[in-house]
Short mmCIF file of C-alpha atoms and ligand atoms in Angstrom, two decimals:
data_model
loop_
_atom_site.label_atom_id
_atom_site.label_comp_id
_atom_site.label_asym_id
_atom_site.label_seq_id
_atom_site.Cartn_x
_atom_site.Cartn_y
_atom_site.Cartn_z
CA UNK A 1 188.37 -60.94 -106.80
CA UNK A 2 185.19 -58.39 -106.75
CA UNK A 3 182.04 -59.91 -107.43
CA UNK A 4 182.05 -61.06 -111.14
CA UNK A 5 178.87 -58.58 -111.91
CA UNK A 6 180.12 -57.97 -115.27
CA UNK A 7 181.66 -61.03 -117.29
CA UNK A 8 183.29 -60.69 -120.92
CA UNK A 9 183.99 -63.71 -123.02
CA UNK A 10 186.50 -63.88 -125.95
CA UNK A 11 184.73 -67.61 -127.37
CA UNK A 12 187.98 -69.03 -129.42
CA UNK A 13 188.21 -72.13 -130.61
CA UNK A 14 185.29 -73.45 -132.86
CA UNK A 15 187.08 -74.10 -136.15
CA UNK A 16 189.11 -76.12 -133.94
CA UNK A 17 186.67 -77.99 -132.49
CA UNK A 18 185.15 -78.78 -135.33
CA UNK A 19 188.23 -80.22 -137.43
CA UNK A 20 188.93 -82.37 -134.27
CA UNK A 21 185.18 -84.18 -134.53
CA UNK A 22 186.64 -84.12 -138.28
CA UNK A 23 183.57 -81.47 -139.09
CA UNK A 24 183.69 -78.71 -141.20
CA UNK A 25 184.97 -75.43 -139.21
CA UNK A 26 181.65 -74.25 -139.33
CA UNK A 27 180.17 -76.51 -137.59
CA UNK A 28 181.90 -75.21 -134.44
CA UNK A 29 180.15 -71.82 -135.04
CA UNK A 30 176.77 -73.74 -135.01
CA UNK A 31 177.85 -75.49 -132.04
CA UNK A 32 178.75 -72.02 -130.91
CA UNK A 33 175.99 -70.68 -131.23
CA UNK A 34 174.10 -73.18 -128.87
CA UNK A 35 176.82 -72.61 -126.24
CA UNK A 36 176.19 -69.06 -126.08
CA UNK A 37 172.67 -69.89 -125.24
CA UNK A 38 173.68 -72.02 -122.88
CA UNK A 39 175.82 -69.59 -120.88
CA UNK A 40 173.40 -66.52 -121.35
CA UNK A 41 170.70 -68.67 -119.32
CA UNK A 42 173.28 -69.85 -116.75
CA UNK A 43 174.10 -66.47 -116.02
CA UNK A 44 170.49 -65.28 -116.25
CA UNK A 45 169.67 -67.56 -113.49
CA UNK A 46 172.72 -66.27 -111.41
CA UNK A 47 171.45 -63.05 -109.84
CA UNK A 48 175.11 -61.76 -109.07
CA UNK A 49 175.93 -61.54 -112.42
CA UNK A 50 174.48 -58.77 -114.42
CA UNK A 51 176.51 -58.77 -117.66
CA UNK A 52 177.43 -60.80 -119.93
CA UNK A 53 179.65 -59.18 -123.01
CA UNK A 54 180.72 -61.59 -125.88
CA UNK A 55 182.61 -61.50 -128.72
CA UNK A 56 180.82 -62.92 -131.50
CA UNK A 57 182.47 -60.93 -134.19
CA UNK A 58 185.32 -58.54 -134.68
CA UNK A 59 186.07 -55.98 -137.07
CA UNK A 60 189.10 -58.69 -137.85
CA UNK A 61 187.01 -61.56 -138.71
CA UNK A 62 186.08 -59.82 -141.96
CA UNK A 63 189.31 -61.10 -143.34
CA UNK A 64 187.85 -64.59 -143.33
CA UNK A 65 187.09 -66.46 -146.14
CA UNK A 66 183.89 -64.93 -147.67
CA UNK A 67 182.11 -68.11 -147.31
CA UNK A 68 182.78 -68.59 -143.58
CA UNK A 69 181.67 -64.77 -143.08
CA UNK A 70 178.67 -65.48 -145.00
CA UNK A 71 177.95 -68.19 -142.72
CA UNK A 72 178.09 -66.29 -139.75
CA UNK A 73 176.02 -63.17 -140.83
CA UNK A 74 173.03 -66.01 -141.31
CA UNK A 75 173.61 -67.81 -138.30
CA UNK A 76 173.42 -64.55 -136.18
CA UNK A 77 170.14 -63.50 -138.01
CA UNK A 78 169.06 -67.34 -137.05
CA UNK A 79 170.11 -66.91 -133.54
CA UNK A 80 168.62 -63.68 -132.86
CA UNK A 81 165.33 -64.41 -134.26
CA UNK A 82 165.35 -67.73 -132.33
CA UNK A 83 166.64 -66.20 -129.01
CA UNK A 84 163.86 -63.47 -128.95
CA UNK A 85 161.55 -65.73 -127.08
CA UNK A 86 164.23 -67.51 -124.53
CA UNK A 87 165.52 -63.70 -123.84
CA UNK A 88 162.07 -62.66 -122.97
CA UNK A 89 161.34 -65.81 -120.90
CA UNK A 90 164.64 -65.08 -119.00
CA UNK A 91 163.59 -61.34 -118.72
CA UNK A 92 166.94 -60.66 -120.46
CA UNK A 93 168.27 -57.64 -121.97
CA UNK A 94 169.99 -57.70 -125.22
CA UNK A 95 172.32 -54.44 -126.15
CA UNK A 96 174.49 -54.93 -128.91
CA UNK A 97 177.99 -52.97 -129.24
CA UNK A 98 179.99 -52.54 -131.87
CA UNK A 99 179.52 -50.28 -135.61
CA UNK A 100 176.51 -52.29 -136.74
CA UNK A 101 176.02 -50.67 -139.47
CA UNK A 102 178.53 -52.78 -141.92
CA UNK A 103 176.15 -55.47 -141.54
CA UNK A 104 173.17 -55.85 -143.88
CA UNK A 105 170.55 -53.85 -143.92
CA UNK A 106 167.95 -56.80 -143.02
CA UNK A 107 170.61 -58.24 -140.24
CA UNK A 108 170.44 -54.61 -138.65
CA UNK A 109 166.85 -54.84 -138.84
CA UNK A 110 167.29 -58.22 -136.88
CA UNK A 111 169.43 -56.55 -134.40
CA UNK A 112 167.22 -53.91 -133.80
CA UNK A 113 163.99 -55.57 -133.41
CA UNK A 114 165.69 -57.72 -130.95
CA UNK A 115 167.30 -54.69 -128.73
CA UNK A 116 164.20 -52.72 -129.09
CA UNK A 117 162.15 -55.66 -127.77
CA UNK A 118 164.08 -56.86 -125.18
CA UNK A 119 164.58 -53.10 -123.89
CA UNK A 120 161.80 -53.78 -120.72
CA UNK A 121 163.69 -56.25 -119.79
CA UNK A 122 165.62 -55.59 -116.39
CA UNK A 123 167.61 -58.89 -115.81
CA UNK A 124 170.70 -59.63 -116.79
CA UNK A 125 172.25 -57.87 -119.88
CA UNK A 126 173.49 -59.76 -122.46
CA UNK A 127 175.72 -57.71 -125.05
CA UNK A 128 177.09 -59.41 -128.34
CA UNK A 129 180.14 -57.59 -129.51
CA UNK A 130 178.98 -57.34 -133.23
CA UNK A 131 182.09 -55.98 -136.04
CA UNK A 132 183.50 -54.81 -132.29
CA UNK A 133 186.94 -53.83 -132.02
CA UNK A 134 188.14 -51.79 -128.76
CA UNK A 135 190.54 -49.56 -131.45
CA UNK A 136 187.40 -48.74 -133.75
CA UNK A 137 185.13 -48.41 -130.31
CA UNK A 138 187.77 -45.44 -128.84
CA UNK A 139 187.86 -43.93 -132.18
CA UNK A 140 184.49 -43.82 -132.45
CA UNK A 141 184.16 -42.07 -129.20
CA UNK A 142 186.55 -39.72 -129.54
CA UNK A 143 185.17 -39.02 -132.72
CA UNK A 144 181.76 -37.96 -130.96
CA UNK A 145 183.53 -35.88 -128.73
CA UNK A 146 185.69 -34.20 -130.77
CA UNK A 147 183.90 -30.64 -131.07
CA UNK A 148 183.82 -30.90 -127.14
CA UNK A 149 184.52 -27.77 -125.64
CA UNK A 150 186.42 -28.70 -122.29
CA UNK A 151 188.85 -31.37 -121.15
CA UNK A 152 187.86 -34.77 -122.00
CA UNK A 153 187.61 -36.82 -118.71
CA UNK A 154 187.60 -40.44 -117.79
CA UNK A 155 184.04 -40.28 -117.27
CA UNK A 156 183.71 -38.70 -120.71
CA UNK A 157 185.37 -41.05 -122.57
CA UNK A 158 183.92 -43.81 -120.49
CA UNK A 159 180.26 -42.35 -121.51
CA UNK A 160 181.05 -42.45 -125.24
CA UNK A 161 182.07 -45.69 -125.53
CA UNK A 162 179.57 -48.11 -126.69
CA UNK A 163 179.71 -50.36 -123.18
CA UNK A 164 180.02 -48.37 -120.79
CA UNK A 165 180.80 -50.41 -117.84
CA UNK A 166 184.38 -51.79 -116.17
CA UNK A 167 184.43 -56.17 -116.46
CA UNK A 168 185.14 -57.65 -113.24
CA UNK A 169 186.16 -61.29 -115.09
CA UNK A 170 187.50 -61.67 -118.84
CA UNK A 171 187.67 -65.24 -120.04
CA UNK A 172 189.28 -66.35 -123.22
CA UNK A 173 188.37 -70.09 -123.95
CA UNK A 174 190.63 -71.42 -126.71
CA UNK A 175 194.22 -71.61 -125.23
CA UNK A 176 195.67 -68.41 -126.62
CA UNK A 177 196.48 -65.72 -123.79
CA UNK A 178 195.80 -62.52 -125.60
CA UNK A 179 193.03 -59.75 -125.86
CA UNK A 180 193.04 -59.61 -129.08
CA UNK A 181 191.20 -55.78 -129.36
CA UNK A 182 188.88 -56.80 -127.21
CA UNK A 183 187.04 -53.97 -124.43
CA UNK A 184 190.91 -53.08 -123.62
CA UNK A 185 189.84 -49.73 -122.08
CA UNK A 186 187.00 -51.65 -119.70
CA UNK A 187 189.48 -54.07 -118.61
CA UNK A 188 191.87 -52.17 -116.88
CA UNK A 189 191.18 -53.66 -114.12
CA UNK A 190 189.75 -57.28 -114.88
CA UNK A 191 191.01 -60.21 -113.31
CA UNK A 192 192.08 -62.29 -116.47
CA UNK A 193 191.68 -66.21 -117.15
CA UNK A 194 192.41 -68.14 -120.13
CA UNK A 195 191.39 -72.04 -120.60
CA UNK A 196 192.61 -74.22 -123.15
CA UNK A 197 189.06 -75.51 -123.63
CA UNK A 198 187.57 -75.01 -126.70
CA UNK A 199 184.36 -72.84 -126.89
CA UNK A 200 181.89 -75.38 -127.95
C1 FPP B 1 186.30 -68.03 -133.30
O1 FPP B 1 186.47 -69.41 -133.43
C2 FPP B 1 185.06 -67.57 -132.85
C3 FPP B 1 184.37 -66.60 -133.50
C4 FPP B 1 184.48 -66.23 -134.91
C5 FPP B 1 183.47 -65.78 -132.71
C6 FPP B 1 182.47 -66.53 -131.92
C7 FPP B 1 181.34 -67.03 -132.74
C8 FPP B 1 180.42 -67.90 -132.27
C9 FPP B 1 180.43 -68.45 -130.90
C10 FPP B 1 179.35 -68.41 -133.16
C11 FPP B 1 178.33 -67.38 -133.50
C12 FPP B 1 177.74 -66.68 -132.35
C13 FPP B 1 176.46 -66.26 -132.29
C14 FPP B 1 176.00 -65.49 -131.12
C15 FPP B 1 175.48 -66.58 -133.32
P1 FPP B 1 187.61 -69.76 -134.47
O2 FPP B 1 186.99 -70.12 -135.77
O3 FPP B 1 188.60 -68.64 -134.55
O4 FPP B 1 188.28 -71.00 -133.84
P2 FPP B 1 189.78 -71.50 -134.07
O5 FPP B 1 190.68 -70.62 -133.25
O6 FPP B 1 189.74 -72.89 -133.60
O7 FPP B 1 190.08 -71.38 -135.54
#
């Protein structure tokens, strides 16, 4: 394999782990939550790696029960406003992807704040995917280029979408062996591998 520079993480498994400590499902989210701490400094530290793409919530998950999406709306406002600090100390930059702009207006605010002062930061690049789904990302983009004069190119397209950059490693933790419409166009060529391993 190429040097895993850019690493993408579909993080299954949480209501799972959570029913098996016989915990509400939630409680694998907050668990969750800490693990994706963990990993972002891990990978901080590792000066090969300079991306880090996770999934944290697709334009799917909305079909949830309201309660659980409730849940984890607050528990990314939590995170975010907790991580600012640990991001800065790690000299880590945070760039969201995904159409943020279903979220509430204070939780954009959140996400924001957090991009815009992380932005200096020229480490490693953490992106959440955030009501992300690859279908909604290419429509998007085709959407912006749609009054184009010319051809659209690779490059083009490539340039439009909201992360712009090939993975070298896709991991889905969780056991099923799927992408489910996750970065499909920047994994064409990603050397895939699935764990049964729960996230938290
Ligand atoms: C699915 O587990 C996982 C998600 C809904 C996305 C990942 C979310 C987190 C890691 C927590 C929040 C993250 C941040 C950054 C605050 P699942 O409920 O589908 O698990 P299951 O397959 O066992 O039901």
């Amino acid at each position: 394999m190429n040097k895993a520079r850019h690493i993408a993480i579909i993080m299954d498994g949480n209501g799972r782990w959570a029913e098996a400590q016989g915990k509400k499902r939630v409680k694998g989210h907050e668990v969750g939550a800490d693990v994706v701490k963990t990993i972002t400094t891990y990978c901080s530290n590792n000066p090969e790696i300079e991306r880090l793409t996770l999934y944290a919530f697709s334009t799917e998950n909305w079909k949830r029960p309201r309660l659980e999406v409730e849940f984890l709306m607050k528990l990314l406002d939590r995170y975010l406003k907790k991580e600012l600090d640990v991001y800065l100390k790690n000299n880590v930059r945070f760039e969201p992807i995904g159409d943020i702009r279903a979220f509430s207006t204070s939780l954009q605010k959140t996400i924001k704040h957090v991009e815009e002062k992380t932005a200096h930061c020229d480490g490693l690049v953490q992106s959440l995917a955030l009501n992300y789904g690859s279908h909604n990302e290419i429509l998007r983009a085709v959407n912006k280029l749609r009054n184009c004069d010319e051809d659209i190119t690779e490059q083009m397209l490539s340039n439009a979408l909201d992360c712009k950059h090939d993975i070298d490693l896709l991991i889905r933790t969780g056991g099923d062996k799927r992408l489910s419409n996750f970065l499909l166009w920047q994994s064409a060529y990603a050397e895939l591998f699935f764990t049964d391993t729960l996230w938290p």
